[in-house]
CSV table of C-alpha atoms in Angstrom, one decimal:
chain,number,residue,atom,x,y,z
A,1,UNK,CA,65.4,187.3,-35.1
A,2,UNK,CA,65.1,185.1,-32.0
A,3,UNK,CA,65.3,182.2,-31.9
A,4,UNK,CA,67.2,181.6,-35.1
A,5,UNK,CA,66.3,178.8,-37.4
A,6,UNK,CA,69.3,176.7,-36.4
A,7,UNK,CA,68.4,177.3,-32.7
A,8,UNK,CA,64.8,176.0,-33.3
A,9,UNK,CA,66.2,172.9,-35.0
A,10,UNK,CA,68.5,172.3,-32.1
A,11,UNK,CA,65.7,172.8,-29.6
A,12,UNK,CA,63.5,170.3,-31.5
A,13,UNK,CA,66.3,167.8,-31.6
A,14,UNK,CA,67.0,167.9,-27.8
A,15,UNK,CA,66.6,164.5,-26.2
A,16,UNK,CA,65.9,165.7,-22.7
A,17,UNK,CA,64.6,168.8,-20.9
A,18,UNK,CA,68.1,169.5,-19.6
A,19,UNK,CA,69.5,169.4,-23.1
A,20,UNK,CA,66.7,171.7,-24.3
A,21,UNK,CA,67.6,174.2,-21.6
A,22,UNK,CA,71.3,174.0,-22.5
A,23,UNK,CA,70.4,174.8,-26.2
A,24,UNK,CA,68.2,177.7,-25.0
A,25,UNK,CA,71.0,179.1,-22.7
A,26,UNK,CA,73.4,179.1,-25.6
A,27,UNK,CA,70.9,180.8,-27.9
A,28,UNK,CA,70.2,183.5,-25.3
A,29,UNK,CA,73.9,184.1,-24.7
A,30,UNK,CA,74.4,184.7,-28.4
A,31,UNK,CA,71.3,186.9,-28.6
A,32,UNK,CA,71.9,189.0,-25.4
A,33,UNK,CA,75.7,189.1,-25.6
A,34,UNK,CA,76.3,187.2,-22.4
A,35,UNK,CA,74.9,184.7,-19.9
A,36,UNK,CA,71.2,185.1,-19.1
A,37,UNK,CA,69.7,183.6,-16.0
A,38,UNK,CA,67.3,180.8,-17.1
A,39,UNK,CA,65.6,178.3,-14.9
A,40,UNK,CA,63.0,175.5,-15.3
A,41,UNK,CA,60.8,175.2,-12.2
A,42,UNK,CA,58.8,172.0,-11.7
A,43,UNK,CA,55.7,171.7,-9.5
A,44,UNK,CA,56.5,171.2,-5.8
A,45,UNK,CA,54.4,169.0,-3.5
A,46,UNK,CA,52.2,171.0,-1.2
A,47,UNK,CA,52.6,174.3,-3.1
A,48,UNK,CA,50.2,175.9,-5.6
A,49,UNK,CA,51.7,176.3,-9.0
A,50,UNK,CA,51.7,179.9,-10.0
A,51,UNK,CA,50.1,181.3,-13.2
A,52,UNK,CA,52.1,183.5,-15.6
A,53,UNK,CA,50.5,186.6,-14.1
A,54,UNK,CA,51.8,185.5,-10.7
A,55,UNK,CA,55.3,184.7,-11.9
A,56,UNK,CA,56.8,187.5,-14.0
A,57,UNK,CA,59.3,186.7,-16.7
A,58,UNK,CA,58.0,183.2,-17.0
A,59,UNK,CA,56.0,180.9,-19.3
A,60,UNK,CA,53.9,178.1,-17.8
A,61,UNK,CA,54.1,174.7,-19.6
A,62,UNK,CA,51.1,172.4,-19.1
A,63,UNK,CA,50.3,168.9,-20.3
A,64,UNK,CA,47.4,168.0,-22.6
A,65,UNK,CA,45.0,167.9,-19.6
A,66,UNK,CA,46.0,171.3,-18.4
A,67,UNK,CA,48.1,170.1,-15.5
A,68,UNK,CA,51.4,172.0,-15.0
A,69,UNK,CA,54.6,170.4,-16.1
A,70,UNK,CA,57.0,173.2,-15.4
A,71,UNK,CA,57.5,177.0,-15.5
A,72,UNK,CA,60.3,178.5,-17.7
A,73,UNK,CA,61.8,181.6,-16.3
A,74,UNK,CA,64.0,183.8,-18.4
A,75,UNK,CA,65.6,186.9,-16.7
A,76,UNK,CA,66.3,189.2,-19.7
A,77,UNK,CA,64.5,192.5,-18.9
A,78,UNK,CA,66.7,194.4,-21.3
A,79,UNK,CA,65.6,192.3,-24.2
A,80,UNK,CA,61.8,192.7,-24.4
A,81,UNK,CA,59.9,190.2,-26.4
A,82,UNK,CA,62.3,187.3,-25.9
A,83,UNK,CA,59.9,185.3,-23.6
A,84,UNK,CA,57.0,185.6,-26.0
A,85,UNK,CA,59.2,184.7,-29.0
A,86,UNK,CA,59.9,181.4,-27.2
A,87,UNK,CA,56.2,180.5,-26.6
A,88,UNK,CA,55.6,178.9,-30.1
A,89,UNK,CA,58.6,176.6,-29.5
A,90,UNK,CA,57.6,175.0,-26.2
A,91,UNK,CA,55.8,172.0,-27.6
A,92,UNK,CA,58.9,169.8,-27.8
A,93,UNK,CA,59.9,170.8,-24.2
A,94,UNK,CA,56.4,169.9,-23.0
A,95,UNK,CA,56.8,166.5,-24.7
A,96,UNK,CA,60.2,165.9,-23.1
A,97,UNK,CA,58.8,166.9,-19.7
A,98,UNK,CA,55.8,164.5,-20.1
A,99,UNK,CA,58.1,161.7,-21.1
A,100,UNK,CA,60.3,162.3,-18.1
A,101,UNK,CA,57.2,162.2,-15.9
A,102,UNK,CA,56.2,158.9,-17.5
A,103,UNK,CA,59.6,157.5,-17.0
A,104,UNK,CA,59.5,158.4,-13.3
A,105,UNK,CA,56.1,156.6,-13.0
A,106,UNK,CA,57.6,153.6,-14.7
A,107,UNK,CA,60.6,153.7,-12.3
A,108,UNK,CA,58.1,153.8,-9.4
A,109,UNK,CA,56.4,150.7,-10.8
A,110,UNK,CA,59.8,148.9,-10.9
A,111,UNK,CA,60.4,150.0,-7.3
A,112,UNK,CA,57.1,148.4,-6.3
A,113,UNK,CA,58.0,145.2,-8.0
A,114,UNK,CA,61.4,145.1,-6.2
A,115,UNK,CA,59.8,145.7,-2.8
A,116,UNK,CA,57.1,143.2,-3.5
A,117,UNK,CA,59.7,140.6,-4.1
A,118,UNK,CA,61.2,141.3,-0.6
A,119,UNK,CA,57.8,141.3,1.0
A,120,UNK,CA,56.7,138.0,-0.6
A,121,UNK,CA,59.9,136.0,-0.4
A,122,UNK,CA,61.7,137.1,2.8
A,123,UNK,CA,60.4,134.9,5.7
A,124,UNK,CA,62.1,136.6,8.7
A,125,UNK,CA,60.1,139.7,9.7
A,126,UNK,CA,62.9,141.8,11.0
A,127,UNK,CA,65.1,141.1,8.0
A,128,UNK,CA,62.1,141.9,5.7
A,129,UNK,CA,61.3,145.3,7.4
A,130,UNK,CA,65.0,146.3,7.4
A,131,UNK,CA,65.3,145.4,3.8
A,132,UNK,CA,62.2,147.5,2.9
A,133,UNK,CA,63.3,150.5,4.9
A,134,UNK,CA,66.9,150.4,3.6
A,135,UNK,CA,65.6,150.2,0.0
A,136,UNK,CA,63.3,153.2,0.5
A,137,UNK,CA,66.0,155.2,2.3
A,138,UNK,CA,68.5,154.7,-0.6
A,139,UNK,CA,66.0,155.0,-3.4
A,140,UNK,CA,64.6,158.3,-2.3
A,141,UNK,CA,67.8,159.8,-0.8
A,142,UNK,CA,66.1,160.3,2.6
A,143,UNK,CA,67.6,161.7,5.7
A,144,UNK,CA,65.8,159.2,8.0
A,145,UNK,CA,63.3,156.3,7.6
A,146,UNK,CA,61.8,154.1,10.3
A,147,UNK,CA,59.2,151.5,10.8
A,148,UNK,CA,57.5,151.3,14.2
A,149,UNK,CA,55.0,148.6,15.2
A,150,UNK,CA,52.2,149.3,17.7
A,151,UNK,CA,52.3,147.3,20.8
A,152,UNK,CA,48.7,146.0,21.5
A,153,UNK,CA,47.2,147.6,24.6
A,154,UNK,CA,50.2,149.8,25.4
A,155,UNK,CA,49.7,152.7,23.1
A,156,UNK,CA,53.4,152.6,22.2
A,157,UNK,CA,55.5,152.1,19.1
A,158,UNK,CA,58.4,149.7,19.0
A,159,UNK,CA,61.2,150.5,16.6
A,160,UNK,CA,61.6,147.5,14.3
A,161,UNK,CA,63.7,148.9,11.4
A,162,UNK,CA,65.5,152.2,10.6
A,163,UNK,CA,68.0,153.8,8.2
A,164,UNK,CA,69.7,157.2,8.5
A,165,UNK,CA,70.8,159.2,11.5
A,166,UNK,CA,68.9,161.0,14.3
A,167,UNK,CA,69.7,163.2,17.3
A,168,UNK,CA,67.5,160.8,19.3
A,169,UNK,CA,69.4,157.5,19.7
A,170,UNK,CA,68.0,154.8,17.4
A,171,UNK,CA,68.0,151.3,18.8
A,172,UNK,CA,65.9,148.4,17.6
A,173,UNK,CA,63.3,147.5,20.2
A,174,UNK,CA,63.1,151.0,21.7
A,175,UNK,CA,59.6,152.2,22.4
A,176,UNK,CA,58.1,155.7,22.5
A,177,UNK,CA,54.5,157.1,22.9
A,178,UNK,CA,52.6,156.6,19.6
A,179,UNK,CA,50.6,159.8,20.0
A,180,UNK,CA,53.6,162.2,19.7
A,181,UNK,CA,54.6,164.4,16.8
A,182,UNK,CA,53.5,164.0,13.2
A,183,UNK,CA,53.3,160.2,13.8
A,184,UNK,CA,50.7,160.8,16.4
A,185,UNK,CA,48.7,163.0,14.0
A,186,UNK,CA,48.7,160.2,11.5
A,187,UNK,CA,47.6,157.7,14.2
A,188,UNK,CA,44.7,160.0,15.3
A,189,UNK,CA,43.4,160.7,11.8
A,190,UNK,CA,44.1,157.1,10.6
A,191,UNK,CA,45.5,158.5,7.3
A,192,UNK,CA,48.8,159.5,5.8
A,193,UNK,CA,50.2,162.9,6.8
A,194,UNK,CA,52.6,164.8,4.4
A,195,UNK,CA,54.4,167.9,5.7
A,196,UNK,CA,56.3,169.6,2.9
A,197,UNK,CA,58.0,172.0,5.4
A,198,UNK,CA,58.6,170.6,8.9
A,199,UNK,CA,59.9,174.0,10.1
A,200,UNK,CA,56.4,175.3,9.9
A,201,UNK,CA,54.8,172.4,11.7
A,202,UNK,CA,54.6,172.8,15.5
A,203,UNK,CA,54.1,169.0,16.0
A,204,UNK,CA,57.4,168.1,14.3
A,205,UNK,CA,60.0,166.5,16.6
A,206,UNK,CA,63.4,167.1,15.1
A,207,UNK,CA,65.5,163.9,14.5
A,208,UNK,CA,67.8,164.9,11.7
A,209,UNK,CA,69.0,168.5,10.9
A,210,UNK,CA,68.8,167.8,7.2
A,211,UNK,CA,65.1,167.0,7.2
A,212,UNK,CA,62.8,169.5,5.4
A,213,UNK,CA,59.8,167.3,4.6
A,214,UNK,CA,58.2,164.4,6.4
A,215,UNK,CA,55.7,161.7,5.3
A,216,UNK,CA,54.0,159.3,7.7
A,217,UNK,CA,51.8,156.5,6.5
A,218,UNK,CA,49.8,154.2,8.8
A,219,UNK,CA,50.5,150.5,8.2
A,220,UNK,CA,47.2,148.8,8.4
A,221,UNK,CA,45.4,145.6,7.6
A,222,UNK,CA,41.6,145.4,7.2
A,223,UNK,CA,41.2,148.8,8.9
A,224,UNK,CA,43.4,148.0,11.9
A,225,UNK,CA,46.6,150.1,12.3
A,226,UNK,CA,49.5,147.9,13.0
A,227,UNK,CA,52.4,150.4,12.8
A,228,UNK,CA,53.8,153.5,11.2
A,229,UNK,CA,56.0,154.0,8.1
A,230,UNK,CA,57.9,157.3,8.8
A,231,UNK,CA,60.1,159.0,6.1
A,232,UNK,CA,62.0,162.2,6.3
A,233,UNK,CA,63.7,164.0,3.4
A,234,UNK,CA,65.9,167.0,2.7
A,235,UNK,CA,63.6,167.9,-0.2
A,236,UNK,CA,59.8,168.0,-0.4
A,237,UNK,CA,59.9,166.8,-4.1
A,238,UNK,CA,61.0,163.4,-2.9
A,239,UNK,CA,57.4,162.9,-1.9
A,240,UNK,CA,55.5,164.0,-5.0
A,241,UNK,CA,51.9,162.7,-5.6
A,242,UNK,CA,53.1,159.6,-7.6
A,243,UNK,CA,55.6,158.6,-4.9
A,244,UNK,CA,53.0,159.0,-2.2
A,245,UNK,CA,50.6,156.8,-4.1
A,246,UNK,CA,53.2,154.0,-4.4
A,247,UNK,CA,54.2,154.3,-0.8
A,248,UNK,CA,50.6,154.1,0.3
A,249,UNK,CA,50.3,150.8,-1.6
A,250,UNK,CA,53.5,149.6,-0.1
A,251,UNK,CA,52.3,150.4,3.4
A,252,UNK,CA,49.2,148.3,2.7
A,253,UNK,CA,51.4,145.4,1.5
A,254,UNK,CA,53.5,145.7,4.6
A,255,UNK,CA,50.3,145.6,6.6
A,256,UNK,CA,49.3,142.4,4.8
A,257,UNK,CA,52.7,140.8,5.5
A,258,UNK,CA,52.5,141.8,9.2
A,259,UNK,CA,49.1,140.3,9.4
A,260,UNK,CA,50.4,137.1,7.8
A,261,UNK,CA,53.4,137.0,10.1
A,262,UNK,CA,51.3,137.3,13.3
A,263,UNK,CA,48.8,134.8,12.0
A,264,UNK,CA,51.7,132.4,11.3
A,265,UNK,CA,52.9,132.7,14.9
A,266,UNK,CA,49.5,132.1,16.3
A,267,UNK,CA,48.9,129.1,14.0
A,268,UNK,CA,52.3,127.6,14.8
A,269,UNK,CA,51.2,127.6,18.5
A,270,UNK,CA,48.3,125.4,17.5
A,271,UNK,CA,50.4,123.4,15.0
A,272,UNK,CA,48.3,124.4,11.9
A,273,UNK,CA,50.2,127.3,10.4
A,274,UNK,CA,51.2,126.0,7.0
A,275,UNK,CA,47.9,125.7,5.1
A,276,UNK,CA,46.6,129.1,6.3
A,277,UNK,CA,49.8,130.9,5.5
A,278,UNK,CA,49.9,129.5,1.9
A,279,UNK,CA,46.3,130.6,1.4
A,280,UNK,CA,47.0,134.1,2.7
A,281,UNK,CA,50.2,134.5,0.6
A,282,UNK,CA,48.3,133.3,-2.5
A,283,UNK,CA,45.5,135.8,-1.8
A,284,UNK,CA,48.0,138.6,-1.2
A,285,UNK,CA,49.9,137.8,-4.4
A,286,UNK,CA,46.7,137.6,-6.4
A,287,UNK,CA,45.5,140.9,-5.0
A,288,UNK,CA,48.8,142.5,-5.9
A,289,UNK,CA,48.7,141.2,-9.5
A,290,UNK,CA,45.1,142.3,-9.9
A,291,UNK,CA,45.9,145.7,-8.5
A,292,UNK,CA,48.9,146.1,-10.9
A,293,UNK,CA,46.7,145.1,-13.9
A,294,UNK,CA,44.0,147.5,-12.9
A,295,UNK,CA,46.5,150.3,-12.4
A,296,UNK,CA,48.0,149.7,-15.9
A,297,UNK,CA,44.6,149.5,-17.6
A,298,UNK,CA,42.9,152.3,-15.8
A,299,UNK,CA,45.7,154.8,-16.6
A,300,UNK,CA,44.7,154.6,-20.3
A,301,UNK,CA,40.9,153.9,-20.0
A,302,UNK,CA,38.1,156.3,-19.9
A,303,UNK,CA,36.0,155.6,-16.9
A,304,UNK,CA,32.7,156.7,-18.5
A,305,UNK,CA,32.8,154.8,-21.8
A,306,UNK,CA,35.1,152.0,-20.9
A,307,UNK,CA,37.3,152.6,-24.0
A,308,UNK,CA,40.7,154.4,-24.2
A,309,UNK,CA,41.1,157.9,-22.8
A,310,UNK,CA,43.1,160.8,-24.2
A,311,UNK,CA,46.3,159.3,-22.7
A,312,UNK,CA,45.5,156.0,-24.3
A,313,UNK,CA,44.9,157.6,-27.6
A,314,UNK,CA,48.2,159.6,-27.5
A,315,UNK,CA,50.1,156.4,-26.6
A,316,UNK,CA,48.4,154.3,-29.3
A,317,UNK,CA,48.9,157.0,-32.0
A,318,UNK,CA,52.6,157.4,-31.2
A,319,UNK,CA,53.1,153.6,-31.3
A,320,UNK,CA,51.1,153.2,-34.5
A,321,UNK,CA,52.9,156.2,-36.1
A,322,UNK,CA,56.3,154.7,-35.3
A,323,UNK,CA,55.3,151.3,-36.6
A,324,UNK,CA,53.8,152.7,-39.8
A,325,UNK,CA,57.0,154.7,-40.5
A,326,UNK,CA,59.2,151.7,-39.9
A,327,UNK,CA,57.1,149.5,-42.3
A,328,UNK,CA,56.4,152.3,-44.8
A,329,UNK,CA,52.6,151.9,-44.3
A,330,UNK,CA,49.7,154.3,-44.2
A,331,UNK,CA,48.0,155.3,-41.0
A,332,UNK,CA,44.4,156.7,-40.9
A,333,UNK,CA,42.7,158.7,-38.2
A,334,UNK,CA,38.9,159.2,-37.7
A,335,UNK,CA,37.8,162.1,-35.4
A,336,UNK,CA,34.2,161.7,-34.5
A,337,UNK,CA,31.9,164.3,-32.9
A,338,UNK,CA,28.4,163.7,-31.5
A,339,UNK,CA,26.2,166.3,-33.3
A,340,UNK,CA,24.6,169.0,-31.1
A,341,UNK,CA,25.6,167.2,-27.9
A,342,UNK,CA,25.3,170.4,-25.8
A,343,UNK,CA,21.7,170.7,-26.8
A,344,UNK,CA,21.2,167.0,-26.0
A,345,UNK,CA,22.6,167.6,-22.5
A,346,UNK,CA,20.4,170.7,-22.0
A,347,UNK,CA,17.2,168.9,-23.1
A,348,UNK,CA,17.7,165.5,-21.6
A,349,UNK,CA,20.0,166.2,-18.6
A,350,UNK,CA,23.6,165.2,-17.9
A,351,UNK,CA,22.9,161.7,-16.7
A,352,UNK,CA,21.2,161.0,-20.1
A,353,UNK,CA,24.2,162.6,-21.8
A,354,UNK,CA,26.6,160.3,-20.0
A,355,UNK,CA,24.5,157.3,-20.9
A,356,UNK,CA,24.5,158.5,-24.6
A,357,UNK,CA,28.3,158.9,-24.6
A,358,UNK,CA,28.7,155.5,-23.0
A,359,UNK,CA,26.4,153.8,-25.6
A,360,UNK,CA,28.2,155.5,-28.5
A,361,UNK,CA,31.6,154.6,-27.2
A,362,UNK,CA,30.7,151.0,-26.9
A,363,UNK,CA,29.0,151.1,-30.3
A,364,UNK,CA,32.1,152.5,-31.9
A,365,UNK,CA,34.3,149.8,-30.4
A,366,UNK,CA,31.8,147.1,-31.4
A,367,UNK,CA,32.0,148.4,-35.0
A,368,UNK,CA,35.7,147.9,-35.3
A,369,UNK,CA,37.4,144.7,-36.5
A,370,UNK,CA,40.9,143.4,-36.1
A,371,UNK,CA,43.7,144.2,-33.7
A,372,UNK,CA,45.3,147.0,-35.7
A,373,UNK,CA,43.0,149.6,-34.2
A,374,UNK,CA,43.1,152.3,-31.4
A,375,UNK,CA,39.7,153.4,-30.1
A,376,UNK,CA,39.5,156.2,-27.6
A,377,UNK,CA,37.4,159.0,-26.2
A,378,UNK,CA,39.3,162.1,-27.5
A,379,UNK,CA,37.6,164.6,-25.2
A,380,UNK,CA,34.1,165.7,-24.3
A,381,UNK,CA,31.8,164.3,-27.0
A,382,UNK,CA,34.6,163.5,-29.4
A,383,UNK,CA,36.0,160.1,-30.2
A,384,UNK,CA,39.0,158.9,-32.1
A,385,UNK,CA,39.9,155.8,-34.1
A,386,UNK,CA,43.4,155.0,-35.4
A,387,UNK,CA,43.7,152.4,-38.2
A,388,UNK,CA,47.1,150.9,-38.9
A,389,UNK,CA,48.1,150.0,-42.5
A,390,UNK,CA,44.9,151.6,-43.9
A,391,UNK,CA,44.2,154.5,-46.3
A,392,UNK,CA,41.2,156.8,-46.7
A,393,UNK,CA,39.2,154.1,-48.6
A,394,UNK,CA,39.3,151.8,-45.6
A,395,UNK,CA,38.9,154.8,-43.2
A,396,UNK,CA,35.8,155.9,-45.0
A,397,UNK,CA,34.3,152.4,-44.9
A,398,UNK,CA,34.9,152.2,-41.2
A,399,UNK,CA,33.4,155.7,-40.7
A,400,UNK,CA,30.3,154.6,-42.6
A,401,UNK,CA,30.0,151.5,-40.5
A,402,UNK,CA,30.2,153.5,-37.3
A,403,UNK,CA,27.6,156.1,-38.4
A,404,UNK,CA,25.2,153.3,-39.4
A,405,UNK,CA,25.7,151.5,-36.1
A,406,UNK,CA,24.9,154.7,-34.1
A,407,UNK,CA,22.0,155.4,-36.4
A,408,UNK,CA,20.6,152.0,-35.5
A,409,UNK,CA,20.7,152.9,-31.8
A,410,UNK,CA,17.9,155.3,-32.6
A,411,UNK,CA,18.7,157.5,-29.6
A,412,UNK,CA,16.1,160.3,-29.7
A,413,UNK,CA,17.4,163.9,-30.1
A,414,UNK,CA,14.7,166.4,-30.8
A,415,UNK,CA,17.2,169.2,-31.5
A,416,UNK,CA,18.6,167.6,-34.7
A,417,UNK,CA,16.9,167.5,-38.2
A,418,UNK,CA,16.9,163.7,-38.1
A,419,UNK,CA,15.3,163.6,-34.6
A,420,UNK,CA,17.9,161.2,-33.4
A,421,UNK,CA,21.6,161.2,-32.3
A,422,UNK,CA,24.0,161.4,-35.3
A,423,UNK,CA,27.7,161.7,-35.9
A,424,UNK,CA,30.0,163.9,-37.9
A,425,UNK,CA,33.3,162.3,-38.9
A,426,UNK,CA,36.6,163.7,-40.2
A,427,UNK,CA,38.9,161.1,-41.9
A,428,UNK,CA,42.6,161.8,-42.7
A,429,UNK,CA,45.3,159.4,-43.9
A,430,UNK,CA,49.1,160.0,-44.2
A,431,UNK,CA,52.2,157.9,-44.8
A,432,UNK,CA,54.6,158.8,-41.9
A,433,UNK,CA,58.0,159.8,-43.2
A,434,UNK,CA,61.0,161.4,-41.8
A,435,UNK,CA,60.2,165.0,-40.9
A,436,UNK,CA,56.5,164.4,-40.5
A,437,UNK,CA,54.8,164.4,-37.1
A,438,UNK,CA,51.6,162.7,-35.9
A,439,UNK,CA,50.2,166.1,-35.0
A,440,UNK,CA,49.8,166.7,-38.8
A,441,UNK,CA,47.5,163.7,-39.0
A,442,UNK,CA,45.4,165.0,-36.1
A,443,UNK,CA,45.3,168.5,-37.6
A,444,UNK,CA,44.1,167.1,-40.9
A,445,UNK,CA,41.4,164.9,-39.4
A,446,UNK,CA,40.3,167.8,-37.2
A,447,UNK,CA,40.0,170.1,-40.2
A,448,UNK,CA,37.9,167.5,-42.0
A,449,UNK,CA,35.7,167.1,-39.0
A,450,UNK,CA,35.2,170.9,-38.9
A,451,UNK,CA,34.1,170.8,-42.6
A,452,UNK,CA,31.6,168.0,-41.7
A,453,UNK,CA,30.1,170.2,-39.0
A,454,UNK,CA,30.1,173.3,-41.2
A,455,UNK,CA,28.4,171.4,-44.1
A,456,UNK,CA,25.4,170.5,-42.0
A,457,UNK,CA,26.7,167.7,-39.7
A,458,UNK,CA,25.6,164.0,-39.8
A,459,UNK,CA,28.2,163.4,-42.6
A,460,UNK,CA,31.7,162.2,-43.3
A,461,UNK,CA,34.4,164.4,-44.7
A,462,UNK,CA,37.8,163.3,-46.1
A,463,UNK,CA,40.9,165.5,-45.4
A,464,UNK,CA,42.6,167.0,-48.4
A,465,UNK,CA,46.1,165.3,-48.5
A,466,UNK,CA,48.8,164.8,-51.0
A,467,UNK,CA,48.1,161.9,-53.5
A,468,UNK,CA,50.5,159.6,-51.7
A,469,UNK,CA,48.3,159.5,-48.7
A,470,UNK,CA,45.1,158.8,-50.6
A,471,UNK,CA,45.7,155.1,-51.5
A,472,UNK,CA,46.2,152.1,-49.4
């Protein structure tokens, strides 16, 4: 039997993807009588991620939204069936990979804070630019990084900061034509240019033999290009989509700082720099704070309904589960489905369907009380509500309140027996204990929701759970 029970336990106890792979290699070595070549391939920027049909001897691992997290390759042709026997045990690996990706995004947010501090509090422009380029060079292990500013009216770039080595001599103040190479392409298009393989790009001008990927981002302010942020790396994965998004924002901030610096110089000439500079800095700082708040909120908010999205639900459920387990409390989940919603879309059209979902999402949120609640769009026409420190009695009461509130909306739906939009609700409650997982709660609520739909819809069903989970 492969994998053995003790191997499965060890896989599920792994604290990182690397540890999970080490456990797998050990299990394969015992099963196959020797080392088996095993690799975990993550998506690479600029390259399509292959399906399992396109990549033999491999299993594709996706996140909950269907986006690829990694591809597990096991080269054991003499032991047929090993790969498929691993498929049921990939859930924990997917969780570890998703957590690693979340930690990477958090690290990028910290990076932006560090660079924002340099941008906001360093007064000397050359020191500021060198501090930024040095930080980026070290943080992303680049082969070369430069900032060049466009000289007005000359069509040339002046080197103002650099880190790394180049075959072309690098000297601060040196100028070169702005329309050359990949930098020139970014200038012509007015947008960032990412080249995952510079050896395949005829416009690439070699500066460092280690370079394999290049990213050039225009530094602009209010649509005007002020300079170019150029970064070269030995590996394309240095510039994944999350990194490029952060560097785009950074380039905008540099553009704002450059604008402020030039404004300060002009205002100093007319002896009125101080008040305008303070105003610009305050506006820039406020914009950064608002942007950071929007980024944090939008990552977990459903754009259609304005309530939490699937990511927000998963985050809220994990946090509520952990808290309930630490406090020995119950946790209750409501899964809510809009009855016959496909028929609604077919009859009234997708714009009306969107309006219906938006109205129901807001009504569900408005029907909830207290702060111990997670409300989210679970997917499609399904919604989810997590109640902390609550059992099925409280959960059923909340479900009744939500159904009545939606009934009072009186949204017409000619394809239902009631002639209006109605809901089916599954309610499940458990006491998180050691060895139990939040997925059990979701599965129980989903089963209850399925019964509600099977029994005619427009009703509430309670999940069948052990007695300990039935009382508050």
